[in-house]
PDB file of C-alpha atoms in Angstrom:
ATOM      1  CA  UNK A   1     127.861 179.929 210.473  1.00 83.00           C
ATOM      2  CA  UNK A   2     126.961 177.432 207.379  1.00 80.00           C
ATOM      3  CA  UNK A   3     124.656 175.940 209.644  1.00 82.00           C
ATOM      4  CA  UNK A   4     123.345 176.991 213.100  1.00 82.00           C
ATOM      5  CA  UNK A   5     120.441 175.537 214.826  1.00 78.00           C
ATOM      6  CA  UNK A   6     117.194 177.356 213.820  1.00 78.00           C
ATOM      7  CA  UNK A   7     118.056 175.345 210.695  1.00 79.00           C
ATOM      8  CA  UNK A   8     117.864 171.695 212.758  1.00 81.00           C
ATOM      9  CA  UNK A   9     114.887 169.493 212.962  1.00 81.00           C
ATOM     10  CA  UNK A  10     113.711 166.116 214.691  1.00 80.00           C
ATOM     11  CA  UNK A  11     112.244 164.869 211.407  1.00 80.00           C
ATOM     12  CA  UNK A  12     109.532 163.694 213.219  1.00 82.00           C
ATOM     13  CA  UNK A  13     107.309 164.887 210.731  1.00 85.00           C
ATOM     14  CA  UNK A  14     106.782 162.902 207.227  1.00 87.00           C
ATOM     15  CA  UNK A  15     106.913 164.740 203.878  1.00 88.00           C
ATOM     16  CA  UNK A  16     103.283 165.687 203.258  1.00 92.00           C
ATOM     17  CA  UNK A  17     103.211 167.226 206.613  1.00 92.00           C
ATOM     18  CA  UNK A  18     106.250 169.510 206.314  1.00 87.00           C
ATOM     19  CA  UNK A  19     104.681 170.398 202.960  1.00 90.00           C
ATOM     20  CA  UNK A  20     101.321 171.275 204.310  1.00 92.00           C
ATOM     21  CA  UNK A  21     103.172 173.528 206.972  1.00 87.00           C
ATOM     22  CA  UNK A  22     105.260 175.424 204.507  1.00 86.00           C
ATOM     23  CA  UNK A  23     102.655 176.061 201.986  1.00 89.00           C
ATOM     24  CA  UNK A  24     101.346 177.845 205.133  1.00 87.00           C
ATOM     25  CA  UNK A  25     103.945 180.004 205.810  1.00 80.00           C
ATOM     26  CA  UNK A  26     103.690 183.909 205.104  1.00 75.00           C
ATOM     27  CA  UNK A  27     106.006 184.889 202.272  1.00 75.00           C
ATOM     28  CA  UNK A  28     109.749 185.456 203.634  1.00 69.00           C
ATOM     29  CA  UNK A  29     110.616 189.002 203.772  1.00 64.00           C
ATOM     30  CA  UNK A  30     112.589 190.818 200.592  1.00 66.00           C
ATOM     31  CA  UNK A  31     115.911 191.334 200.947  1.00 63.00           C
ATOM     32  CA  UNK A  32     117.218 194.911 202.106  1.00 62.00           C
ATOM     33  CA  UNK A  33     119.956 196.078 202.112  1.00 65.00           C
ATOM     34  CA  UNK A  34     121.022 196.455 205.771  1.00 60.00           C
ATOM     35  CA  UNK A  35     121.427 199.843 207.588  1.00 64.00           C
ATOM     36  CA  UNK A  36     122.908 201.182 211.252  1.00 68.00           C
ATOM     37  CA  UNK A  37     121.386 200.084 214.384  1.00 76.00           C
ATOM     38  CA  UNK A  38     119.146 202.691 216.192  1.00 84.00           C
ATOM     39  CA  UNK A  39     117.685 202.539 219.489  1.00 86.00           C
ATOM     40  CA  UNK A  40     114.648 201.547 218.206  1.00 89.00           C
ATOM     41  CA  UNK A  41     116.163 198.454 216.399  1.00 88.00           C
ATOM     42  CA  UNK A  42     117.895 197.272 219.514  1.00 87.00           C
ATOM     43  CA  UNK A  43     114.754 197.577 221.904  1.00 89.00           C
ATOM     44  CA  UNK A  44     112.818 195.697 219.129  1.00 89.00           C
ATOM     45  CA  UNK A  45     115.591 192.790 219.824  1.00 87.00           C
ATOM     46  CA  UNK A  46     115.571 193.029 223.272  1.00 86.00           C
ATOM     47  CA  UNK A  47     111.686 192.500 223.176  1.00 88.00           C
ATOM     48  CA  UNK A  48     111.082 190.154 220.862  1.00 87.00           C
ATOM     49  CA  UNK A  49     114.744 188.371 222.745  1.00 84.00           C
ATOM     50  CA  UNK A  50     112.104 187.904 225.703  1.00 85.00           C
ATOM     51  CA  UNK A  51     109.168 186.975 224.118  1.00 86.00           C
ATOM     52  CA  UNK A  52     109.284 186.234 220.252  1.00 84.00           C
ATOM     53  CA  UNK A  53     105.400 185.903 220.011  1.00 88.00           C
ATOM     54  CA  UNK A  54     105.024 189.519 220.938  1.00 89.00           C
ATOM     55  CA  UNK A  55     102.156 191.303 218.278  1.00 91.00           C
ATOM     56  CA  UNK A  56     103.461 194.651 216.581  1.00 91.00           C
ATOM     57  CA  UNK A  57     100.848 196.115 218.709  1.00 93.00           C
ATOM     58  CA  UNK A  58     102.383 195.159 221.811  1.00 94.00           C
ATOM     59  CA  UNK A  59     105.800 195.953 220.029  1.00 93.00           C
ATOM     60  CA  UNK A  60     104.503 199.594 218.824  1.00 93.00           C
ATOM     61  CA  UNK A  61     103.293 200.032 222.751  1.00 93.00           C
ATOM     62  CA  UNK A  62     106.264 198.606 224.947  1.00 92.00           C
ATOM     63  CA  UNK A  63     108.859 200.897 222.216  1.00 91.00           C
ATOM     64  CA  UNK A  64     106.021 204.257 222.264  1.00 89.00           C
ATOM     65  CA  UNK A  65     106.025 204.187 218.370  1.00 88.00           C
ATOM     66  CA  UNK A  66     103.743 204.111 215.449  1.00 90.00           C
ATOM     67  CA  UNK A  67     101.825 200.489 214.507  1.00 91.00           C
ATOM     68  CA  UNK A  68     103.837 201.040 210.724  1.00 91.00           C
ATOM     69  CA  UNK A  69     106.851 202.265 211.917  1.00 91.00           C
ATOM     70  CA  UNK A  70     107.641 199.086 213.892  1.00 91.00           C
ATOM     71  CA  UNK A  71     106.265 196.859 211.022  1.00 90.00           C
ATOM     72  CA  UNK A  72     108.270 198.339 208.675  1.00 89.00           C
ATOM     73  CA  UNK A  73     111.522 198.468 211.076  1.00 89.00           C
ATOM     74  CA  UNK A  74     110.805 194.926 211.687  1.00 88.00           C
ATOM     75  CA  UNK A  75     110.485 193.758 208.369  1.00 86.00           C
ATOM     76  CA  UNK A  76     113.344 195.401 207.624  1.00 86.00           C
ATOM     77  CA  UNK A  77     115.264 193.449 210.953  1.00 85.00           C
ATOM     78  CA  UNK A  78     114.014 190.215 209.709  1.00 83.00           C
ATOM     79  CA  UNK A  79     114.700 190.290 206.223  1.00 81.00           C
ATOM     80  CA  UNK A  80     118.860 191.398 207.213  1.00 76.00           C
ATOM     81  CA  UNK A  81     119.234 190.587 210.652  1.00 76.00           C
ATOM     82  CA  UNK A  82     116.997 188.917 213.380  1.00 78.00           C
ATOM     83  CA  UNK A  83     115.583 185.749 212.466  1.00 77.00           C
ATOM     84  CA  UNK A  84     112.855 183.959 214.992  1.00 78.00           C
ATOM     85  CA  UNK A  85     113.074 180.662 216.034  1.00 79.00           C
ATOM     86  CA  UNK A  86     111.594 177.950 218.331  1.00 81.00           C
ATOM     87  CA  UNK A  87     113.395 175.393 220.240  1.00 83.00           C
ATOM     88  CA  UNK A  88     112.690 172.847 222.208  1.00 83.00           C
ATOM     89  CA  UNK A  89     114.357 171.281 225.685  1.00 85.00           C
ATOM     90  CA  UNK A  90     116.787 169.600 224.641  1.00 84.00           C
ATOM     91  CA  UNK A  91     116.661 165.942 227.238  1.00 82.00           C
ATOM     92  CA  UNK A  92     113.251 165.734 226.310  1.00 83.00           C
ATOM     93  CA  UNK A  93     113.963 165.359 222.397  1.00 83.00           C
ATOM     94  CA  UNK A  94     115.288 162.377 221.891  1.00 84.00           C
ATOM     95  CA  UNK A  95     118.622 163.607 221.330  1.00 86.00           C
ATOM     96  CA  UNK A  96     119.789 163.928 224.824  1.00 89.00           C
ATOM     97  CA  UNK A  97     123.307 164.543 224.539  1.00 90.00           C
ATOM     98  CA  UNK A  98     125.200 166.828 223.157  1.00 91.00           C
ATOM     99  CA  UNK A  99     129.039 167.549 222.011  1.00 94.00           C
ATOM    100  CA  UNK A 100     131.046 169.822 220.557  1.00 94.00           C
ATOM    101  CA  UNK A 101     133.827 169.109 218.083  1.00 95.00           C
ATOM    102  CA  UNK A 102     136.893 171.051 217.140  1.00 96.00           C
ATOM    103  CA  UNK A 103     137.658 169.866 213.867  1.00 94.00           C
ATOM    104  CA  UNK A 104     140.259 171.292 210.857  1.00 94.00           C
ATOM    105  CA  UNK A 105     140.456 170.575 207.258  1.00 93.00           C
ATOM    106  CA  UNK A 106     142.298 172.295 204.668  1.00 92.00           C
ATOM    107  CA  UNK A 107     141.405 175.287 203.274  1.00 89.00           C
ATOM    108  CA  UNK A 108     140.371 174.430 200.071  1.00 91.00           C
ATOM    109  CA  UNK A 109     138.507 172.012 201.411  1.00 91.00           C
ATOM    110  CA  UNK A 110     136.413 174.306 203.883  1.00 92.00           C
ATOM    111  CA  UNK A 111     133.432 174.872 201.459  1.00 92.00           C
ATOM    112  CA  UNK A 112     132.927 171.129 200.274  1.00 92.00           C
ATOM    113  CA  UNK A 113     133.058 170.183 204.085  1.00 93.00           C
ATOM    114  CA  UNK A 114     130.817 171.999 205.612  1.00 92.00           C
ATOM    115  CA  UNK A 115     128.511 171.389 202.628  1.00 92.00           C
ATOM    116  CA  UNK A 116     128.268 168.367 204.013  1.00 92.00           C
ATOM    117  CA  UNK A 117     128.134 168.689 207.495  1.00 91.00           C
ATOM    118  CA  UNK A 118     125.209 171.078 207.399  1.00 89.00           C
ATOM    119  CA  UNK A 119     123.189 168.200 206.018  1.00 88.00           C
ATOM    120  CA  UNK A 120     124.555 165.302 208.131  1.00 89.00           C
ATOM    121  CA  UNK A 121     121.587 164.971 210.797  1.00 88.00           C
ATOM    122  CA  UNK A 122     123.716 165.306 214.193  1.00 91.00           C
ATOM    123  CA  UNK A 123     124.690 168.177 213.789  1.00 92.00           C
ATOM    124  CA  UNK A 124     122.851 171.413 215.243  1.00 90.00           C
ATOM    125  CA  UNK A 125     125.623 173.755 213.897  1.00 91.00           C
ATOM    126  CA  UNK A 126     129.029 174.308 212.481  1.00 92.00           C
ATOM    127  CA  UNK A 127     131.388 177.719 212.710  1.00 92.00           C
ATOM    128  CA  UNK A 128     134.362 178.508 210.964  1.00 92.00           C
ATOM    129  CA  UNK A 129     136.621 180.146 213.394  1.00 91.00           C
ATOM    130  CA  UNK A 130     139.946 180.957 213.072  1.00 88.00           C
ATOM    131  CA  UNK A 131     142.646 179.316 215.369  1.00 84.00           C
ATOM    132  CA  UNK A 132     144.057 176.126 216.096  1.00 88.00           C
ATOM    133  CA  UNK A 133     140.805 174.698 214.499  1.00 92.00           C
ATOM    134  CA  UNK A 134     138.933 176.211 211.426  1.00 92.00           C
ATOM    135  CA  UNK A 135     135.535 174.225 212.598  1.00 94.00           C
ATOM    136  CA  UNK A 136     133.757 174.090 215.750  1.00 95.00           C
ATOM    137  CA  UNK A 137     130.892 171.364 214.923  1.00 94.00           C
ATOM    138  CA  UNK A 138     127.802 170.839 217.917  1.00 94.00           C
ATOM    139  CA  UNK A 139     125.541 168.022 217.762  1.00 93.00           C
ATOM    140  CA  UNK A 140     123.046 166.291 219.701  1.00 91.00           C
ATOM    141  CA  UNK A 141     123.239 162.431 220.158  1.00 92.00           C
ATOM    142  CA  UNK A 142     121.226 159.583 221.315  1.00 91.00           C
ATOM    143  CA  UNK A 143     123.608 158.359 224.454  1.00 90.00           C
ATOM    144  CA  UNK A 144     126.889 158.375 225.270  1.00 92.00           C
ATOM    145  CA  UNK A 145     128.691 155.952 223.004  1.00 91.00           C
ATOM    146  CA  UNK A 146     127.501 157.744 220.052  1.00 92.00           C
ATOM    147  CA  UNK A 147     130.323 160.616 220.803  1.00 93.00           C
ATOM    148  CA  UNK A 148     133.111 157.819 219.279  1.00 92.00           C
ATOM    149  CA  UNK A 149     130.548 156.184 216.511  1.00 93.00           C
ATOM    150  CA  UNK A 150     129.500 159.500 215.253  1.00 93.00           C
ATOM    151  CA  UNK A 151     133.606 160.729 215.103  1.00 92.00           C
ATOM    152  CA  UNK A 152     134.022 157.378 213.460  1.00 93.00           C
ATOM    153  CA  UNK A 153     131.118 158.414 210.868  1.00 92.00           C
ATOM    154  CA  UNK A 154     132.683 161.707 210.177  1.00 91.00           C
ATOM    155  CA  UNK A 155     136.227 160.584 209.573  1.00 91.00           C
ATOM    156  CA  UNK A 156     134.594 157.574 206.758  1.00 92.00           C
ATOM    157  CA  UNK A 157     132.403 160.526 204.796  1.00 93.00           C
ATOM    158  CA  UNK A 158     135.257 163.291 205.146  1.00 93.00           C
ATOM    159  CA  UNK A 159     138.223 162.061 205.455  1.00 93.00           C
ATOM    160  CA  UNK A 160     140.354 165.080 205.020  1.00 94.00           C
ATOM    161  CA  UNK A 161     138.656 166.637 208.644  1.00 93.00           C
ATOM    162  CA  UNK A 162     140.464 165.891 211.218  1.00 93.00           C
ATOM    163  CA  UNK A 163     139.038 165.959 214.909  1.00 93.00           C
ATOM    164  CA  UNK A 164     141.417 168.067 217.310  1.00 92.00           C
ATOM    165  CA  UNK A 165     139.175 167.635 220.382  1.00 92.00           C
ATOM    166  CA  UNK A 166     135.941 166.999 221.590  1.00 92.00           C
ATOM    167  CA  UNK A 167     133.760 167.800 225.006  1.00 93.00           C
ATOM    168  CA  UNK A 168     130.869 166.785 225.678  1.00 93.00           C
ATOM    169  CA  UNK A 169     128.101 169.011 227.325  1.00 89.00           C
ATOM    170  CA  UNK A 170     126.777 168.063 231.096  1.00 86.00           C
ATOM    171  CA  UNK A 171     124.226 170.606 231.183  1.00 86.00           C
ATOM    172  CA  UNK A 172     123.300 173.608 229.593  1.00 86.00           C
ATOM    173  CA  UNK A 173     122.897 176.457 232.248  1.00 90.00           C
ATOM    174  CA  UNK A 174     121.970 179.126 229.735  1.00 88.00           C
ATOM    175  CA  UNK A 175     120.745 178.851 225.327  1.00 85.00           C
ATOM    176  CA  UNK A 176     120.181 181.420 223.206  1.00 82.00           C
ATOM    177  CA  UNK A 177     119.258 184.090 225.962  1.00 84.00           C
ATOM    178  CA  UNK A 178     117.219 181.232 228.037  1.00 88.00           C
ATOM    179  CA  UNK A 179     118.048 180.129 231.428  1.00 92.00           C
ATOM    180  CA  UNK A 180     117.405 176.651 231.808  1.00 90.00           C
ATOM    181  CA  UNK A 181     116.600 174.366 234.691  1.00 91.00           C
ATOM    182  CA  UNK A 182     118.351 170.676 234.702  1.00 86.00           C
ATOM    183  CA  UNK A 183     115.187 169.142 232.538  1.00 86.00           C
ATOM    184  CA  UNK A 184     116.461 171.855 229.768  1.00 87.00           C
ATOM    185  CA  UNK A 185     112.928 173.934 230.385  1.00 90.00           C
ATOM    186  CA  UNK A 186     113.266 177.744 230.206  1.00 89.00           C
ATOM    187  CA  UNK A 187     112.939 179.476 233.378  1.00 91.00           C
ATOM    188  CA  UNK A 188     114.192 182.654 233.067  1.00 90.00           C
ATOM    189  CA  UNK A 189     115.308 184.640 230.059  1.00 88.00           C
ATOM    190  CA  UNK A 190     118.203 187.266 230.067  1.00 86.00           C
ATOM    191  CA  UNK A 191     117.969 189.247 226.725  1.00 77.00           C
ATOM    192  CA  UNK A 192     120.447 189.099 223.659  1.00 71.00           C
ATOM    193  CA  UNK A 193     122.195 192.338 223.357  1.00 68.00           C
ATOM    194  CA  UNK A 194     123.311 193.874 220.099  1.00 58.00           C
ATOM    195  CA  UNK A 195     126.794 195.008 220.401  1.00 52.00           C
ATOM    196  CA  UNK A 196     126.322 197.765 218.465  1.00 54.00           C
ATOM    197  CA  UNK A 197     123.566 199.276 219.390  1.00 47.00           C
ATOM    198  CA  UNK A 198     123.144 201.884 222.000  1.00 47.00           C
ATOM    199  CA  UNK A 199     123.075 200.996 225.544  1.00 47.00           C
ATOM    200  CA  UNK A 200     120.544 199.277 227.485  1.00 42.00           C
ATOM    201  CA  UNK A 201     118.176 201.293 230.088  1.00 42.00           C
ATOM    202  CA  UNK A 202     119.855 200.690 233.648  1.00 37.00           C
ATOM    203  CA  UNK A 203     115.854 199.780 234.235  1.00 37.00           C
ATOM    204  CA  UNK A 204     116.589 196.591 231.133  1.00 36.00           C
ATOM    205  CA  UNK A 205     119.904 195.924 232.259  1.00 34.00           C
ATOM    206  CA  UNK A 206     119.112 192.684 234.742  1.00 33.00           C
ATOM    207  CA  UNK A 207     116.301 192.289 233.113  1.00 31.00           C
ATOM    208  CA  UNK A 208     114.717 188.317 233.720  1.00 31.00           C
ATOM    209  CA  UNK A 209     111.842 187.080 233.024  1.00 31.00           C
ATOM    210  CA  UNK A 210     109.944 183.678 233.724  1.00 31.00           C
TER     211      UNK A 210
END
């Protein structure tokens, strides 16, 4: 994933303010080196998959351990694993519409392109996949017409991708572990899983929460 959507923003804010906001921004986490999933680890995820403004003292009471072991498990999660991100609903943001793109491009080309595509301001994310197309591209768009002018804009700054197919996206029913009513508002969350890990509780396995 060159580019996935945690990374996206409505540049609705001017320089100075995006400057103020980082300067006031905890350090990022050092980089560990990542280790096996324990149950611990995967009920952290689960949590903070419902509710990512949970404290560590809620965290260190809903998983019945110690205040510094989850801040240390955590930091280690998201320094190597987990990141936390906001989002917003998505017919409410301007950018209405969205579509997805298969696209391919030559392999040698695969680096240079998505280079590019990660900063072209459409696009929420790109994959490289493997199959008929080596790039699956999503973006959100102003109305409907834009799904042709924005191809059009793609094939004039790369010219080597080529676009296989497209779809465009009615309504999302479900995003990034959030149900979602037709206004793109959370009402209901069903939490992210990591395949890995142990099991879920039969107690967390349905678990939803408004």
């Amino acid at each position: 994933m060159p580019t996935e959507g945690s990374r996206w923003r409505l540049r609705s804010l001017d320089s100075l303010q995006c400057a103020r906001i980082e300067a006031a921004l905890p350090a990022p986490p050092a980089a560990v080196e990542p280790t096996g999933w324990d149950g611990l680890d995967a009920r952290l995820m689960e949590l903070l998959g419902t509710d990512g403004r949970m404290s560590l003292r809620e965290l260190a009471a809903a998983t019945v351990a110690g205040l510094t072991t989850v801040r240390r498990r955590l930091q280690s999660l998201l320094a190597s694993r987990v990141s936390l991100r906001c989002d917003l609903a998505r017919p409410l943001s301007g950018w209405p519409l969205s579509a997805v793109y298969f696209a391919s491009v030559p392999g040698q080309y695969l680096a240079e392109t998505v280079r590019v595509l990660s900063g072209v301001r459409e696009v929420r994310s790109c994959a490289i996949t493997a199959g008929p197309h080596n790039l699956v591209i999503d973006v959100w768009l102003r109305e409907l017409a834009d799904v042709h002018t924005f191809e059009a804009h793609l094939s004039r700054r790369l010219p080597r991708l080529a676009i296989g197919d497209r779809s465009v996206v009615l309504r999302t029913v479900k995003h990034m572990g959030r149900l979602l009513d037709s206004d793109g508002r959370c009402v209901g969350v069903v939490p992210l899983r990591n395949p890995q890990g142990p099991e879920p509780s039969a107690s967390g396995s349905d678990l939803c929460v408004g």
